[in-house]
Short mmCIF file of C-alpha atoms in Angstrom, two decimals:
data_model
loop_
_atom_site.label_atom_id
_atom_site.label_comp_id
_atom_site.label_asym_id
_atom_site.label_seq_id
_atom_site.Cartn_x
_atom_site.Cartn_y
_atom_site.Cartn_z
CA MET A 1165 -6.40 134.05 42.05
CA LYS A 1166 -5.76 137.86 41.84
CA ASP A 1167 -9.42 138.65 42.48
CA ARG A 1168 -9.42 136.31 45.62
CA ALA A 1169 -6.09 137.86 46.84
CA GLU A 1170 -7.71 141.38 46.44
CA THR A 1171 -10.80 140.30 48.27
CA ARG A 1172 -8.76 139.04 51.07
CA THR A 1173 -6.86 142.37 51.34
CA LEU A 1174 -10.05 144.41 51.34
CA ALA A 1175 -11.44 141.99 53.89
CA GLY A 1176 -8.43 142.73 56.09
CA ASP A 1177 -8.93 146.38 55.57
CA ALA A 1178 -12.63 146.18 56.44
CA TYR A 1179 -11.77 144.19 59.58
CA ALA A 1180 -9.34 146.84 60.81
CA VAL A 1181 -12.00 149.55 60.27
CA ILE A 1182 -14.80 147.79 61.94
CA HIS A 1183 -12.62 146.48 64.70
CA ARG A 1184 -11.42 149.91 65.44
CA ALA A 1185 -15.09 151.31 65.43
CA ILE A 1186 -15.94 148.73 68.03
CA ARG A 1187 -12.75 149.46 70.16
CA SER A 1188 -13.43 153.14 70.05
CA GLY A 1189 -17.12 152.79 70.99
CA LEU A 1190 -18.45 154.16 67.65
CA LEU A 1191 -20.18 150.89 67.21
CA LYS A 1192 -21.67 150.08 70.65
CA PRO A 1193 -22.08 146.85 72.50
CA GLY A 1194 -25.30 144.96 71.24
CA GLN A 1195 -25.70 147.32 68.32
CA ARG A 1196 -27.12 145.73 65.29
CA LEU A 1197 -24.77 145.96 62.35
CA ARG A 1198 -26.39 146.78 58.96
CA PHE A 1199 -24.30 145.88 55.90
CA ALA A 1200 -25.28 149.22 54.13
CA GLU A 1201 -23.95 151.25 57.03
CA LEU A 1202 -20.89 149.10 57.31
CA GLN A 1203 -20.27 149.39 53.60
CA ALA A 1204 -20.42 153.24 53.92
CA LEU A 1205 -17.99 153.13 56.85
CA CYS A 1206 -15.42 150.86 55.20
CA GLY A 1207 -16.10 152.31 51.58
CA MET A 1208 -16.34 148.74 50.36
CA SER A 1209 -18.76 146.27 48.75
CA VAL A 1210 -20.60 143.77 50.73
CA SER A 1211 -18.28 140.73 50.20
CA PRO A 1212 -15.20 141.90 52.12
CA VAL A 1213 -17.43 143.39 54.88
CA ARG A 1214 -19.02 140.08 55.28
CA GLU A 1215 -15.66 138.31 55.50
CA ALA A 1216 -14.51 140.85 58.10
CA LEU A 1217 -17.71 140.08 60.14
CA VAL A 1218 -17.11 136.37 60.03
CA ARG A 1219 -13.55 136.96 61.43
CA LEU A 1220 -14.61 139.43 64.03
CA THR A 1221 -17.35 136.86 65.12
CA ALA A 1222 -14.76 134.08 65.41
CA GLU A 1223 -12.67 136.41 67.58
CA GLY A 1224 -15.75 137.34 69.83
CA PHE A 1225 -16.14 141.02 68.77
CA THR A 1226 -19.32 140.44 67.03
CA VAL A 1227 -22.11 137.87 67.25
CA SER A 1228 -24.18 136.25 64.53
CA ASP A 1229 -27.83 135.35 64.57
CA ASP A 1230 -29.52 133.53 61.85
CA HIS A 1231 -32.47 135.79 61.78
CA ARG A 1232 -31.04 139.18 62.70
CA GLY A 1233 -27.54 139.10 61.17
CA PHE A 1234 -24.60 140.61 62.88
CA SER A 1235 -24.38 142.67 66.05
CA VAL A 1236 -21.53 144.02 68.30
CA ALA A 1237 -20.92 141.55 70.98
CA PRO A 1238 -22.22 142.75 74.35
CA LEU A 1239 -20.05 143.53 77.46
CA SER A 1240 -20.70 141.56 80.63
CA VAL A 1241 -19.12 141.03 84.20
CA ALA A 1242 -19.04 137.38 83.37
CA GLU A 1243 -16.91 137.72 80.27
CA LEU A 1244 -14.73 140.37 82.07
CA LEU A 1245 -13.96 137.96 84.92
CA ASP A 1246 -13.40 135.01 82.53
CA ILE A 1247 -10.91 137.00 80.47
CA VAL A 1248 -8.99 138.36 83.57
CA ALA A 1249 -8.84 134.81 85.27
CA THR A 1250 -7.45 133.29 82.00
CA ARG A 1251 -5.00 136.17 81.49
CA LYS A 1252 -3.71 135.68 85.04
CA LEU A 1253 -3.12 131.97 84.28
CA LEU A 1254 -1.55 132.30 80.83
CA GLU A 1255 0.37 135.56 81.13
CA GLY A 1256 1.51 134.88 84.61
CA GLU A 1257 3.17 131.62 83.37
CA ALA A 1258 4.50 133.42 80.18
CA LEU A 1259 6.03 136.09 82.42
CA ARG A 1260 7.53 133.67 84.76
CA LEU A 1261 9.20 131.80 81.72
CA SER A 1262 10.35 135.15 80.21
CA ILE A 1263 12.12 136.08 83.33
CA GLU A 1264 13.78 132.59 83.46
CA ASN A 1265 14.75 132.59 79.77
CA GLY A 1266 15.19 136.18 78.90
CA ASP A 1267 18.75 137.62 78.25
CA SER A 1268 20.31 141.09 78.33
CA GLU A 1269 18.67 142.00 75.04
CA TRP A 1270 15.19 141.11 76.35
CA GLU A 1271 15.89 143.39 79.50
CA GLY A 1272 17.03 146.24 77.17
CA ARG A 1273 13.86 146.05 74.96
CA LEU A 1274 11.70 145.91 78.14
CA LEU A 1275 13.44 148.90 79.71
CA ALA A 1276 13.03 150.83 76.30
CA ALA A 1277 9.41 149.86 75.90
CA HIS A 1278 8.68 151.02 79.46
CA HIS A 1279 10.45 154.27 79.01
CA MET A 1280 8.60 155.00 75.72
CA MET A 1281 5.23 154.33 77.34
CA SER A 1282 5.88 156.31 80.53
CA ARG A 1283 6.83 159.30 78.53
CA LEU A 1284 3.12 159.72 77.41
CA PRO A 1285 -0.02 160.32 79.45
CA ARG A 1286 -2.66 157.70 79.26
CA GLU A 1287 -5.72 159.81 78.88
CA ARG A 1288 -6.50 162.25 76.05
CA ASP A 1289 -6.22 166.00 76.92
CA ASP A 1290 -9.47 166.83 75.15
CA LEU A 1291 -11.43 163.73 76.65
CA PRO A 1292 -9.90 162.49 79.96
CA THR A 1293 -12.19 159.45 79.98
CA ALA A 1294 -10.56 158.14 76.83
CA ILE A 1295 -7.25 156.53 76.10
CA ARG A 1296 -4.65 158.21 73.88
CA GLU A 1297 -4.02 155.99 70.80
CA ASP A 1298 -0.16 156.59 70.90
CA TRP A 1299 0.01 155.59 74.54
CA ASP A 1300 -2.26 152.49 73.76
CA LEU A 1301 0.24 151.29 71.06
CA ARG A 1302 3.22 151.67 73.57
CA HIS A 1303 1.24 150.01 76.27
CA ALA A 1304 0.61 147.00 73.92
CA ASP A 1305 4.48 146.86 73.13
CA PHE A 1306 5.36 146.76 76.76
CA HIS A 1307 3.01 143.97 77.59
CA ARG A 1308 4.08 141.98 74.38
CA ILE A 1309 7.83 142.46 75.26
CA LEU A 1310 7.25 141.51 78.71
CA ILE A 1311 6.28 138.00 77.83
CA SER A 1312 8.28 137.77 74.52
CA ALA A 1313 11.11 135.59 76.06
CA CYS A 1314 8.87 132.75 77.30
CA GLY A 1315 10.02 130.50 74.50
CA SER A 1316 6.50 129.36 73.39
CA PRO A 1317 5.10 130.87 70.15
CA ILE A 1318 1.57 129.16 71.05
CA LEU A 1319 1.41 130.67 74.44
CA ILE A 1320 2.45 134.06 73.07
CA GLU A 1321 -0.35 133.77 70.50
CA LEU A 1322 -2.92 132.92 73.16
CA CYS A 1323 -1.88 135.76 75.35
CA GLU A 1324 -2.04 138.19 72.41
CA LYS A 1325 -5.57 137.16 71.53
CA LEU A 1326 -6.63 137.53 75.16
CA PHE A 1327 -4.92 141.01 75.37
CA VAL A 1328 -6.98 142.01 72.26
CA ARG A 1329 -10.17 140.56 73.89
CA ALA A 1330 -9.62 142.63 76.97
CA ASP A 1331 -9.22 145.86 75.06
CA ARG A 1332 -12.86 147.04 75.09
CA TYR A 1333 -12.85 146.50 78.99
CA ARG A 1334 -9.50 148.23 79.44
CA ARG A 1335 -10.91 151.31 77.55
CA LEU A 1336 -13.96 151.31 79.90
CA SER A 1337 -11.74 151.28 82.99
CA VAL A 1338 -10.41 154.88 82.17
CA SER A 1339 -13.97 156.31 82.41
CA VAL A 1340 -14.56 155.08 86.15
CA PRO A 1341 -14.47 158.03 88.54
CA LYS A 1342 -12.52 158.25 91.70
CA GLN A 1343 -10.11 155.29 91.08
CA ASP A 1344 -7.63 154.60 93.92
CA ARG A 1345 -4.81 153.32 91.70
CA ASP A 1346 -1.74 154.55 89.92
CA VAL A 1347 -1.33 152.83 86.56
CA VAL A 1348 2.18 154.32 86.06
CA ARG A 1349 3.44 152.81 89.31
CA GLU A 1350 1.78 149.46 88.55
CA HIS A 1351 3.62 149.08 85.22
CA GLU A 1352 6.97 150.23 86.92
CA ARG A 1353 6.50 147.69 89.67
CA ILE A 1354 5.96 144.88 87.09
CA MET A 1355 8.96 146.03 85.03
CA SER A 1356 11.32 146.33 88.13
CA CYS A 1357 10.40 143.00 89.30
CA ALA A 1358 11.04 141.34 85.95
CA ILE A 1359 14.42 143.10 85.41
CA ASP A 1360 15.44 142.09 89.00
CA ARG A 1361 14.51 138.47 87.99
CA ASN A 1362 11.96 138.18 90.84
CA ALA A 1363 9.42 136.00 89.12
CA GLU A 1364 7.20 135.62 92.03
CA GLU A 1365 6.76 139.34 92.72
CA ALA A 1366 6.63 140.17 89.00
CA VAL A 1367 3.75 137.71 88.40
CA ALA A 1368 1.92 138.90 91.49
CA ALA A 1369 2.27 142.56 90.30
CA LEU A 1370 0.91 141.52 86.77
CA LYS A 1371 -2.03 139.85 88.29
CA ASP A 1372 -2.88 142.61 90.69
CA HIS A 1373 -2.60 145.00 87.69
CA TYR A 1374 -5.24 143.01 85.72
CA GLN A 1375 -7.41 142.56 88.81
CA ARG A 1376 -7.46 146.50 89.44
CA THR A 1377 -8.68 147.06 85.89
CA ALA A 1378 -11.44 144.21 86.35
CA ASP A 1379 -12.51 145.75 89.72
CA ALA A 1380 -12.78 149.21 88.19
CA VAL A 1381 -14.87 148.01 85.23
CA GLN A 1382 -17.05 145.83 87.46
CA ARG A 1383 -17.68 148.87 89.58
CA LEU A 1384 -18.69 150.81 86.47
CA PHE A 1385 -21.14 148.14 85.48
CA GLU A 1386 -22.75 148.26 89.08
CA MET A 1387 -23.05 152.08 88.85
CA GLN A 1388 -24.86 151.80 85.48
CA GLU A 1389 -27.26 149.04 86.97
CA ALA A 1390 -28.07 151.25 89.92
CA LEU A 1391 -29.14 154.26 87.74
#
């Protein structure tokens, strides 16, 4: 039992390392994943690395081929639009319910999360086309708290999975040149409408926020195809 528990712990650590490498772009979309290289990256034996890949495949971050093994899941406009459309449906409803059910404590946590996020720039100073990790953590907290009062643990779990699934596309959106958007104002609008208990406007602002990210990434794909 102890050996199995240790393997699960190592598999969790391997998952975190590989997932982070995929999110950061160190492991690129479509890249074939070789066990020897992943073992070196994680500093582990093959068993926990394999378990981590099985989990990543179940979550859509890697794909498995009987003949070629594992590779990083590709990015596509089709998947992007599917994720965004589903997020609009689920998170829109979760936000509506949170505005309906949320108390003053929820309001306070939302205001605090927005304040903490707004005090940091989104882009890295040394690499303006990349997201700062500390901002990214606060950004995730903001969106998590936004829907936390919906009253449905299952709905929250589904929204969390979609948030994680959208992460690679969100990171790509920062690198799109000449964007006509103000992400700070977008978050502020969502927060203000939620605090004012204006569910219709808050949900519309949230959906617009997600659509703007999708539009930016889709434009990037089109630019790459034109090269």
